Coordinates of C-alpha atoms in Angstrom, one line a residue:
Chain A
M245 CA 0.0 0.0 0.0
R246 CA 1.3 3.4 -0.9
P247 CA 0.8 6.1 1.7
S248 CA -1.4 8.9 0.5
P249 CA 0.0 12.5 0.4
G250 CA -2.5 13.4 3.2
L251 CA -1.1 10.6 5.4
L252 CA 2.4 11.8 4.7
I253 CA 1.5 15.3 5.7
A254 CA -0.2 14.0 8.8
M255 CA 2.9 12.0 9.7
V256 CA 5.2 15.0 9.2
F257 CA 2.9 17.0 11.4
S258 CA 2.8 14.4 14.1
L259 CA 6.6 14.3 14.2
A260 CA 6.8 18.0 14.4
L261 CA 4.4 18.2 17.4
P262 CA 4.9 16.8 20.9
A263 CA 3.2 13.5 21.5
Q264 CA -0.3 13.7 22.8
E265 CA -0.8 13.8 26.5
P266 CA -1.4 10.4 28.0
E267 CA -4.9 9.9 29.4
G268 CA -5.1 10.0 33.2
A269 CA -2.0 12.1 33.6
W270 CA -1.9 15.2 35.9
K271 CA -2.3 18.4 34.0
L272 CA -1.1 21.8 35.0
K273 CA -2.8 24.8 33.5
G274 CA -3.3 28.4 34.5
F275 CA -4.9 31.8 34.0
G276 CA -4.0 35.3 34.8
T277 CA -4.6 39.0 34.3
L278 CA -2.3 42.0 34.2
G279 CA -4.3 45.1 34.8
L280 CA -4.1 48.9 35.2
V281 CA -6.9 51.0 36.5
W282 CA -7.1 54.8 36.6
N283 CA -9.8 56.7 38.5
S284 CA -10.8 60.4 37.9
T285 CA -11.3 61.1 41.6
S286 CA -8.7 61.1 44.4
R287 CA -11.5 61.2 47.0
A288 CA -12.4 57.6 46.9
Q289 CA -10.5 54.4 46.0
F290 CA -12.0 52.3 43.2
T291 CA -12.0 48.6 44.2
R292 CA -13.2 45.5 42.4
D293 CA -14.9 44.1 45.5
V294 CA -15.0 44.6 49.3
S295 CA -12.1 42.2 49.8
Q296 CA -9.6 44.9 48.6
P297 CA -8.0 47.2 51.2
G298 CA -7.2 49.9 48.6
G299 CA -7.8 50.7 45.0
A300 CA -7.3 53.1 42.1
T301 CA -7.2 56.8 42.5
R302 CA -5.7 59.3 40.1
S303 CA -2.6 57.3 39.4
A304 CA -2.7 54.0 37.5
D305 CA -3.2 51.1 39.9
A306 CA -2.1 47.6 39.1
R307 CA -3.6 45.9 42.2
V308 CA -7.3 45.9 41.4
D309 CA -7.4 43.4 38.5
T310 CA -4.0 41.7 38.5
R311 CA -4.2 38.0 39.5
L312 CA -2.6 34.7 38.7
G313 CA -4.1 31.2 39.1
L314 CA -2.5 27.8 38.7
Q315 CA -4.6 24.6 38.5
L316 CA -3.5 21.0 38.8
D317 CA -6.0 18.4 37.6
G318 CA -5.8 14.7 37.8
T319 CA -7.8 11.6 37.1
L320 CA -7.2 9.1 39.8
A321 CA -9.5 6.4 38.5
D322 CA -12.3 6.1 35.9
T323 CA -14.7 7.8 38.3
L324 CA -12.4 9.7 40.6
Q325 CA -11.0 13.2 39.9
A326 CA -8.9 15.6 41.9
G327 CA -8.4 19.3 41.4
L328 CA -6.2 22.0 43.1
Q329 CA -6.2 25.7 42.3
V330 CA -3.9 28.2 43.8
L331 CA -4.8 31.9 43.3
G332 CA -2.9 35.0 44.0
K333 CA -4.7 38.3 44.0
Y334 CA -4.8 41.5 46.0
R335 CA -6.4 40.6 49.3
Y336 CA -7.5 41.9 52.8
D337 CA -4.0 42.3 54.2
A338 CA -2.7 44.3 51.2
T339 CA -0.6 41.4 49.9
F340 CA -0.9 39.1 46.9
T341 CA -0.3 36.0 49.1
P342 CA -1.5 32.9 47.1
E343 CA -4.4 31.1 48.6
I344 CA -6.0 27.7 47.9
A345 CA -9.1 28.6 45.9
W346 CA -10.0 25.0 45.0
A347 CA -8.9 21.7 46.4
Y348 CA -11.3 18.8 46.0
L349 CA -11.9 15.2 45.2
G350 CA -14.6 14.5 42.7
W351 CA -16.6 11.3 42.1
S352 CA -18.6 10.6 39.0
P353 CA -20.2 7.2 39.1
V354 CA -21.9 8.1 35.8
P355 CA -21.0 10.9 33.4
E356 CA -24.2 12.9 34.3
L357 CA -23.4 13.1 38.1
Q358 CA -20.5 14.6 39.9
V359 CA -20.1 14.8 43.7
R360 CA -17.2 16.9 45.0
A361 CA -15.8 17.4 48.5
G362 CA -13.2 19.8 49.7
R363 CA -12.6 23.4 49.0
L364 CA -14.9 24.5 46.1
G365 CA -15.9 27.7 44.3
V366 CA -19.3 29.1 45.3
E367 CA -21.6 29.5 42.3
L368 CA -23.9 32.1 43.9
F369 CA -24.9 33.5 40.6
M370 CA -24.0 33.3 36.9
N371 CA -20.2 33.2 36.5
A372 CA -19.6 33.8 40.3
D373 CA -17.2 30.8 40.5
S374 CA -15.2 32.0 37.4
R375 CA -15.0 35.7 38.4
D376 CA -11.2 35.5 38.7
V377 CA -10.7 34.0 35.2
G378 CA -10.8 37.3 33.3
Y379 CA -10.2 35.5 30.0
S380 CA -13.5 33.7 30.3
Y381 CA -15.7 36.8 30.1
L382 CA -16.1 39.8 27.9
W383 CA -15.5 42.7 30.3
V384 CA -12.5 43.9 32.2
R385 CA -14.1 42.7 35.5
P386 CA -17.6 41.5 36.5
P387 CA -19.9 44.4 37.3
V388 CA -19.0 45.8 40.7
E389 CA -22.6 46.4 41.6
C390 CA -23.5 42.7 41.3
F391 CA -20.2 41.0 42.3
G392 CA -18.5 43.6 44.5
L393 CA -20.5 43.2 47.7
I394 CA -20.3 39.5 47.8
P395 CA -16.8 38.3 48.7
V396 CA -17.8 34.8 49.4
T397 CA -16.0 32.9 46.6
R398 CA -15.3 29.5 48.1
L399 CA -16.5 27.0 50.6
D400 CA -15.1 24.1 52.5
G401 CA -17.8 21.4 52.0
M402 CA -19.5 19.6 49.2
D403 CA -21.4 20.1 46.0
A404 CA -23.3 17.8 43.7
T405 CA -24.1 18.4 40.1
G406 CA -26.4 16.5 37.8
T407 CA -26.7 17.1 34.0
I408 CA -29.9 15.9 32.3
P409 CA -30.6 16.1 28.6
L410 CA -33.9 17.9 27.8
G411 CA -35.0 16.5 24.4
R412 CA -32.4 16.5 21.7
Q413 CA -31.3 20.2 22.0
A414 CA -31.3 21.4 25.5
T415 CA -29.6 20.3 28.8
L416 CA -30.6 20.9 32.4
R417 CA -27.9 21.3 35.0
L418 CA -28.9 21.0 38.7
K419 CA -26.4 21.8 41.5
A420 CA -26.6 21.9 45.3
F421 CA -23.8 23.1 47.5
Y422 CA -23.1 23.5 51.2
G423 CA -20.1 24.4 53.3
A424 CA -18.2 26.7 55.6
T425 CA -16.7 30.0 54.3
S426 CA -13.2 31.1 55.0
E427 CA -12.8 34.6 53.6
K428 CA -11.4 37.7 55.5
L429 CA -12.4 41.2 54.7
P430 CA -10.5 44.4 55.4
L431 CA -12.1 47.0 57.7
A432 CA -10.4 50.4 57.5
G433 CA -8.4 51.0 60.7
M434 CA -9.5 47.7 62.3
P435 CA -8.4 44.1 62.2
P436 CA -10.1 42.2 59.3
L437 CA -13.5 40.7 59.6
S438 CA -13.2 37.0 59.4
L439 CA -16.0 34.9 57.8
A440 CA -14.4 31.7 58.9
G441 CA -17.0 29.3 60.1
D442 CA -20.0 30.9 58.5
R443 CA -22.1 28.5 56.5
I444 CA -23.4 28.9 52.9
G445 CA -25.7 26.6 51.1
G446 CA -27.6 26.9 47.8
L447 CA -29.3 25.5 44.8
V448 CA -28.6 26.2 41.1
T449 CA -30.8 25.4 38.0
E450 CA -29.4 26.0 34.6
V451 CA -31.0 25.4 31.2
Q452 CA -28.8 25.5 28.2
T453 CA -30.2 25.4 24.7
G454 CA -28.2 26.0 21.5
A455 CA -27.5 29.6 22.1
W456 CA -29.3 30.5 25.4
R457 CA -28.3 29.9 29.0
L458 CA -30.8 30.6 31.7
R459 CA -29.7 30.3 35.3
L460 CA -31.7 30.5 38.5
A461 CA -30.2 30.2 41.9
A462 CA -31.1 30.6 45.6
A463 CA -28.6 30.6 48.5
R464 CA -28.6 31.2 52.2
F465 CA -25.6 32.4 54.2
A466 CA -25.8 31.8 58.0
I467 CA -23.5 34.0 60.1
Y468 CA -21.8 32.8 63.2
T469 CA -19.0 35.3 63.3
D470 CA -18.8 38.8 64.8
F471 CA -17.1 42.0 63.9
P472 CA -13.7 42.5 65.7
G473 CA -13.0 44.8 68.5
P474 CA -15.3 47.5 69.9
V475 CA -17.7 47.2 66.9
G476 CA -18.2 43.6 67.8
A477 CA -19.0 44.5 71.4
L478 CA -21.6 47.1 70.2
P479 CA -24.7 45.0 70.5
Q480 CA -23.9 44.2 74.1
D481 CA -23.0 47.8 75.1
L482 CA -26.1 49.0 73.4
G483 CA -28.2 46.4 75.2
G484 CA -26.8 47.7 78.5
F485 CA -28.1 51.2 77.6
A486 CA -31.4 49.8 76.5
Q487 CA -31.9 48.2 79.9
E488 CA -30.8 51.4 81.7
L489 CA -33.1 53.6 79.7
G490 CA -35.9 51.0 79.7
D491 CA -36.3 51.2 75.9
P492 CA -37.3 48.0 74.1
G493 CA -36.8 49.7 70.7
L494 CA -33.2 50.2 71.6
A495 CA -32.9 46.5 72.6
Q496 CA -34.3 45.6 69.2
T497 CA -31.6 47.8 67.5
A498 CA -28.9 46.1 69.6
A499 CA -30.1 42.7 68.3
E500 CA -30.1 44.0 64.7
L501 CA -26.6 45.3 65.1
R502 CA -25.3 41.9 65.9
F503 CA -23.6 40.2 63.0
S504 CA -23.6 36.6 64.3
G505 CA -27.0 34.8 64.3
G506 CA -27.9 36.6 61.1
A507 CA -28.9 35.1 57.8
V508 CA -28.6 36.5 54.3
R509 CA -30.6 35.1 51.4
W510 CA -29.7 35.6 47.7
Y511 CA -31.9 35.0 44.7
S512 CA -30.5 35.3 41.3
A513 CA -31.6 35.0 37.7
G514 CA -29.2 35.2 34.8
L515 CA -29.7 34.9 31.1
S516 CA -27.1 34.9 28.3
R517 CA -27.1 34.4 24.6
E518 CA -24.0 33.6 22.7
D519 CA -24.6 32.6 19.1
G520 CA -22.9 34.2 16.2
P521 CA -21.4 37.7 16.6
L522 CA -24.0 39.0 19.0
Q523 CA -23.5 38.4 22.8
V524 CA -26.2 39.4 25.2
Q525 CA -26.1 38.9 28.9
G526 CA -28.1 40.0 31.9
M527 CA -28.6 39.3 35.5
L528 CA -30.9 40.2 38.4
N529 CA -30.0 39.6 42.0
R530 CA -32.0 40.1 45.2
M531 CA -30.4 40.1 48.6
Q532 CA -32.4 39.9 51.9
S533 CA -31.0 40.0 55.4
D534 CA -32.0 40.7 58.9
R535 CA -28.9 42.6 59.8
V536 CA -28.2 46.3 59.8
V537 CA -24.9 45.9 58.1
L538 CA -26.4 44.2 55.1
P539 CA -29.6 46.0 54.0
P540 CA -31.8 44.4 51.4
S541 CA -30.8 45.2 47.8
W542 CA -31.6 44.7 44.2
A543 CA -28.8 44.5 41.7
G544 CA -28.6 43.8 38.0
Y545 CA -26.6 44.3 34.8
L546 CA -27.2 44.2 31.1
S547 CA -24.4 43.7 28.6
L548 CA -24.3 43.7 24.9
G549 CA -21.4 42.9 22.6
Y550 CA -20.9 42.4 18.9
R551 CA -17.9 40.6 17.4
F552 CA -16.1 42.0 14.3
G553 CA -13.4 39.3 13.6
Q554 CA -11.3 39.1 16.7
V555 CA -12.5 42.4 18.2
V556 CA -15.7 42.7 20.3
P557 CA -16.9 46.2 21.3
Y558 CA -19.4 46.0 24.2
G559 CA -21.6 48.1 26.4
L560 CA -22.4 47.3 30.0
W561 CA -24.8 48.9 32.4
S562 CA -25.1 47.8 36.0
R563 CA -26.9 49.1 39.0
I564 CA -27.5 48.3 42.7
C565 CA -30.5 49.7 44.5
S566 CA -30.2 49.7 48.3
R567 CA -30.8 52.0 51.2
H568 CA -28.8 52.6 54.3
S569 CA -30.5 50.9 57.2
Q570 CA -32.6 53.1 59.4
V571 CA -31.5 52.6 63.0
Y572 CA -33.8 53.5 66.0
L573 CA -31.7 55.1 68.7
G574 CA -34.3 56.6 71.0
Q575 CA -32.8 58.9 73.7
L576 CA -29.3 57.6 73.1
P577 CA -27.9 60.6 71.3
E578 CA -28.6 62.7 74.4
V579 CA -26.7 60.4 76.7
P580 CA -23.1 61.8 76.9
Q581 CA -21.5 58.4 77.8
A582 CA -23.0 56.9 74.6
A583 CA -20.9 59.0 72.2
P584 CA -18.3 56.3 71.3
L585 CA -21.2 53.9 70.9
L586 CA -22.9 56.1 68.4
Q587 CA -19.7 56.3 66.4
G588 CA -19.8 52.5 66.2
V589 CA -23.4 52.5 65.0
D590 CA -22.4 55.0 62.3
F591 CA -19.6 52.7 61.3
M592 CA -22.1 49.8 60.9
V593 CA -24.6 51.9 58.9
D594 CA -21.9 53.4 56.7
A595 CA -20.5 49.9 56.0
N596 CA -23.7 49.4 54.0
P597 CA -23.9 49.5 50.3
D598 CA -26.1 52.2 48.8
T599 CA -27.5 52.9 45.3
Q600 CA -24.9 53.0 42.5
S601 CA -24.9 52.7 38.8
T602 CA -22.2 52.3 36.1
T603 CA -22.4 52.7 32.4
A604 CA -19.4 51.3 30.6
A605 CA -18.1 50.9 27.1
G606 CA -15.2 48.6 26.2
L607 CA -13.4 46.5 23.7
R608 CA -12.1 42.9 23.9
W609 CA -9.4 42.1 21.3
D610 CA -8.3 38.4 21.0
F611 CA -5.0 39.2 19.5
Q612 CA -3.7 35.7 20.2
A613 CA -5.2 32.2 20.5
K614 CA -5.1 32.3 24.4
A615 CA -4.7 36.0 25.2
A616 CA -7.0 39.0 25.0
L617 CA -6.5 42.7 25.5
K618 CA -9.4 44.7 27.0
F619 CA -10.0 48.3 27.4
Q620 CA -12.9 49.7 29.4
L621 CA -14.2 53.2 30.2
E622 CA -16.9 53.6 32.7
R623 CA -18.9 56.4 34.3
I624 CA -20.0 55.7 37.9
Q625 CA -22.6 57.5 40.0
T626 CA -22.9 56.5 43.6
R627 CA -24.7 57.7 46.7
L628 CA -22.4 58.0 49.7
P629 CA -21.3 56.6 52.0
N630 CA -21.0 53.4 50.0
S631 CA -19.0 50.3 51.0
L632 CA -18.3 49.6 47.3
W633 CA -15.5 52.2 47.5
Y634 CA -12.6 52.2 49.8
Q635 CA -12.1 55.2 52.1
A636 CA -14.6 57.5 50.2
Q637 CA -14.3 61.0 51.6
P638 CA -17.6 62.7 52.7
Q639 CA -16.8 65.7 50.4
W640 CA -16.7 63.5 47.3
N641 CA -19.7 64.1 45.0
G642 CA -20.1 60.4 44.2
Q643 CA -19.2 60.7 40.5
A644 CA -16.2 59.1 38.9
T645 CA -14.8 58.1 35.5
V646 CA -12.7 54.9 35.6
A647 CA -10.5 53.7 32.8
S648 CA -9.0 50.2 32.7
A649 CA -6.7 48.2 30.5
V650 CA -6.1 44.5 31.1
L651 CA -4.2 41.6 29.5
D652 CA -6.0 38.3 30.2
F653 CA -4.5 35.0 29.3
V654 CA -4.7 31.2 29.9
F655 CA -2.0 28.7 29.5
Chain B
M192 CA -2.7 19.7 -26.4
I193 CA -0.4 19.7 -23.4
R194 CA -1.4 23.3 -22.6
N195 CA -5.0 22.2 -22.7
T196 CA -4.4 19.4 -20.3
L197 CA -2.6 21.7 -17.9
R198 CA -5.4 24.2 -18.1
T199 CA -7.9 21.4 -17.3
L200 CA -5.8 20.2 -14.4
A201 CA -5.4 23.7 -13.0
F202 CA -9.2 24.1 -13.1
L203 CA -9.8 20.7 -11.5
I204 CA -7.4 20.9 -8.5
P205 CA -9.1 23.7 -6.6
A206 CA -12.5 22.3 -7.4
C207 CA -11.5 18.9 -5.8
A208 CA -10.0 20.7 -2.8
L209 CA -13.2 22.5 -2.2
A210 CA -15.5 19.5 -2.8
G211 CA -13.5 16.9 -0.9
A212 CA -10.5 17.8 1.3
E213 CA -12.1 20.9 2.8
R214 CA -15.2 19.1 4.0
L215 CA -15.3 18.1 7.7
V216 CA -17.0 15.1 9.1
L217 CA -17.7 13.6 12.5
I218 CA -16.8 9.9 12.8
V219 CA -17.6 7.2 15.3
S220 CA -16.6 3.6 15.8
P221 CA -18.8 1.1 13.8
D222 CA -19.4 -0.5 17.3
S223 CA -20.8 2.8 18.7
G224 CA -24.5 2.0 17.9
V225 CA -24.8 5.4 16.3
V226 CA -25.6 5.8 12.6
Q227 CA -26.4 9.5 12.4
L228 CA -26.0 12.7 14.4
T229 CA -27.7 16.0 14.2
Q230 CA -25.8 19.3 14.3
D231 CA -27.4 20.0 17.7
E232 CA -26.2 16.7 19.2
A233 CA -22.7 17.3 17.7
R234 CA -22.5 20.8 19.2
N235 CA -23.7 19.5 22.6
L236 CA -21.2 16.7 22.6
F237 CA -18.2 18.9 21.6
L238 CA -19.2 21.6 24.1
G239 CA -19.4 19.1 26.9
R240 CA -23.1 19.6 27.6
Q241 CA -24.2 16.1 26.5
K242 CA -22.2 13.4 28.1
R243 CA -23.4 10.3 26.1
L244 CA -23.9 9.3 22.5
A245 CA -27.5 8.5 21.5
S246 CA -26.7 4.8 22.0
G247 CA -26.0 5.5 25.7
V248 CA -22.2 5.0 25.6
P249 CA -20.3 7.8 27.5
A250 CA -19.0 10.1 24.9
Q251 CA -15.2 10.9 24.3
P252 CA -14.9 13.7 21.8
V253 CA -11.6 14.0 20.0
E254 CA -10.4 16.6 17.6
Q255 CA -7.8 16.8 14.8
G256 CA -5.8 19.7 16.2
V257 CA -3.6 20.3 13.2
P258 CA -4.0 22.3 11.0
A259 CA -5.8 24.7 13.3
G260 CA -8.1 25.6 10.4
I261 CA -10.0 22.4 10.9
R262 CA -11.2 23.3 14.4
E263 CA -11.7 26.9 13.5
R264 CA -14.1 25.9 10.7
F265 CA -15.8 23.3 12.8
Y266 CA -16.8 25.7 15.6
R267 CA -17.8 28.4 13.1
E268 CA -20.1 26.0 11.3
L269 CA -21.4 24.2 14.3
A270 CA -21.6 26.8 17.1
H271 CA -21.1 30.0 15.2
K272 CA -18.2 30.8 17.4
E273 CA -14.6 31.8 16.8
L274 CA -11.8 29.7 18.4
S275 CA -11.1 32.5 20.9
E276 CA -14.7 32.3 22.1
I277 CA -14.4 28.5 22.4
N278 CA -11.2 28.9 24.4
A279 CA -13.0 31.4 26.7
Y280 CA -16.0 29.1 27.0
W281 CA -13.7 26.2 28.1
A282 CA -11.7 28.5 30.5
R283 CA -14.9 29.1 32.4
L284 CA -15.8 25.4 32.6
Y285 CA -12.3 24.1 33.1
F286 CA -11.2 26.5 35.9
T287 CA -14.4 25.7 37.8
G288 CA -13.8 22.0 37.5
Q289 CA -17.0 21.5 35.5
A290 CA -15.8 19.9 32.4
H291 CA -12.7 19.2 30.2
P292 CA -12.4 20.3 26.6
P293 CA -12.3 17.6 23.9
R294 CA -8.9 15.9 23.5
Q295 CA -6.8 17.2 20.6
V296 CA -4.5 15.0 18.8
P297 CA -2.1 16.2 16.1
S298 CA -3.2 14.0 13.2
A299 CA -6.2 12.6 11.4
E300 CA -4.7 9.2 11.6
E301 CA -4.6 9.4 15.4
V302 CA -8.2 10.5 15.6
I303 CA -9.2 7.6 13.4
R304 CA -7.2 5.2 15.4
M305 CA -8.8 6.4 18.7
V306 CA -12.3 6.4 17.3
A307 CA -11.9 2.9 15.8
A308 CA -10.7 1.6 19.2
D309 CA -13.4 3.2 21.4
P310 CA -17.1 2.8 21.0
G311 CA -17.7 6.1 22.9
A312 CA -15.2 8.2 20.9
I313 CA -16.5 10.7 18.4
G314 CA -13.9 12.3 16.2
L315 CA -13.5 15.4 14.0
V316 CA -11.5 15.0 10.8
A317 CA -11.3 16.2 7.3
W318 CA -13.6 14.2 5.0
D319 CA -11.0 12.6 2.8
K320 CA -9.2 11.1 5.9
A321 CA -12.2 9.0 7.0
D322 CA -11.8 5.4 6.0
R323 CA -13.4 2.0 6.5
R324 CA -12.3 1.7 10.1
V325 CA -14.8 4.4 11.1
R326 CA -18.3 5.5 10.4
V327 CA -19.2 9.0 9.2
V328 CA -22.3 10.2 11.2
L329 CA -22.4 13.9 10.2
A330 CA -20.9 15.8 7.3
L331 CA -20.6 19.6 7.6
D332 CA -21.0 21.7 4.5
A333 CA -17.8 22.8 2.7
P334 CA -17.2 26.5 3.1
G335 CA -18.9 28.2 0.1
G336 CA -20.4 24.9 -0.9
P337 CA -24.1 23.9 -1.1

C-alpha cells in the first residue's frame, strides 16, 4: 500500500508536534490578568470588591485586577478526579499571598453526576465561581454592583451536580452546595472581619439550549462570626443602655446590630445568549437579610457585545439599589457616655452599600489564541457613603470616571 | 494539447480541494451503535453539555488539532463561534472543574485510530481522511459549498 499524500503530511505534522498527553496524567494549567486602572477622583478608591484594602485613585493602579491562578488536575481512576487551584490576588492584608481557591476530590459514578468534596468555588450567581478567570468573560471585570459586595467565593464542604438532557437540543444542570466560608475582609483602621466558620448553602438550576443559557439560583448564608474589637461589642454595650433607659426599641436595635446569628438570602436570575457575533447577557440579584450591616438590595446588569473578527466592542450597564439601614436610637444621642457607641453605630450603617450605577463601554481584542487585551471606560454614579468604595471621603460628589486596560491569558 | 491538459488540471485541482478535502466530518466507531448525528447533538457533545452518545455510551470527543483551520471551521459552522470564544468558554468550565475540553491529537490518523478503538469516541477529521475503520455520522457543508 502506498501512503497517500494526506497521510504523509499528517505524519510530518505528528513528528513536528509533541506527542499527545497520555490519558489520566496530571495536568497543570493556569490563567491570569495583568491590569491597570485609573480613576478620575482622588477622594475615593475604586475597588473590584469589598475584599480589597485599597484601590485606584488618580494614578494607575495595578492591584485591582492583576491576578494569577494555577490549576493542577488529575484523574485518579475512571470515576475519581482531583483538582487543586492556587490563586494570588490583592487581598485583605494588602498582599498578593497565594491562597488555595479549589482543592477537591470528585466522584462521577456516571458521566451525568459529579459529587465533590473539599474546597470549592461558590456558584452564587452566573459566573460567580469563574469571576477571577478574566479570559473567560467579555469585560475587564464582573460588574462591581453585582459582584463587588459578595466576597464569598469559596466554601469548604460539598457540592453535587447533575446534568440531564432535555430533548435533543437542551440540557438541564442542577447543583446543590453546602459548606463553611473562610474569607477575610478588610475594615479600615481595624483588624479584618473573618467569615471563617459561617455557612453557605444553595441550589442552582441552569437550562442551556443551542444559544441561550438561563440560570436561577437561591442561596442562604448563615452568620456565626462577629465584627472584631469594639464594633463587635456594640450590641452588648447598646443592650446595657437599653436596659438602663428601659427602651425595648433600643434593645431591638442592639439585636439587629449583631452580625452573628444573622442570615442572608440571595436569589439570582441570569440569562445569556451567545450565538454568532452577538453576545447578550443580563442578571438580576435580590439580597435579603435581617442585619443592619447588610440592608436588602436589588442589583442587576445588562451587557451587549458584537464581534467583528477578533474584536468585540461592548456596552455594560449595571446598578445596585439599596438604602442605608434606618436605626432606631431613642434617647441615646442625648446620653453623653454613649458618644463612642454612636460612632460604632455610624460605622455599621456606613459599611452598607447604597445605590450606585455604572455605564461602561469597552473592547475585547483576542490578538492571540489564548490571550486577550481589553479596554474599558466607565462612568460611575454613587450615593455616599458606600462600601463599594474604599475610604470614600464625605466631600466627594459620588461621581467618577474609571479607565482600565487588562491583558487576560490562559496557559 | 499539453497546454489544454494543464489548463484542465489547473481548473480541477481547486474544485477537488473544495468539494473533498475541505469538508469536515464527525466519525464514530462502527461499534458505537450510532448511525447518524444532528448538528445540535454534535454541538452539545463537543461543548461538553451532552455526556453520552445517543446509544448510551459515555462520549469521548476527540479533535484533529492540526491544521488549526479544521477546528476553526468546525466551531464556526457548528456553534457560530470563533476559536477564541471556544477557548473562553472552556476557560470558564475548566477552571471551575465542571468539564474538560475535547482531546486534541495532532493528526487525522490518530483521531481515526482512537475512534476505531473506542465505541464512545467521536472524532472530528477532514472528510478525505475517514476510511473503513470508522463510520461518518455527520458531514458539515464545505465553506462556500451547497
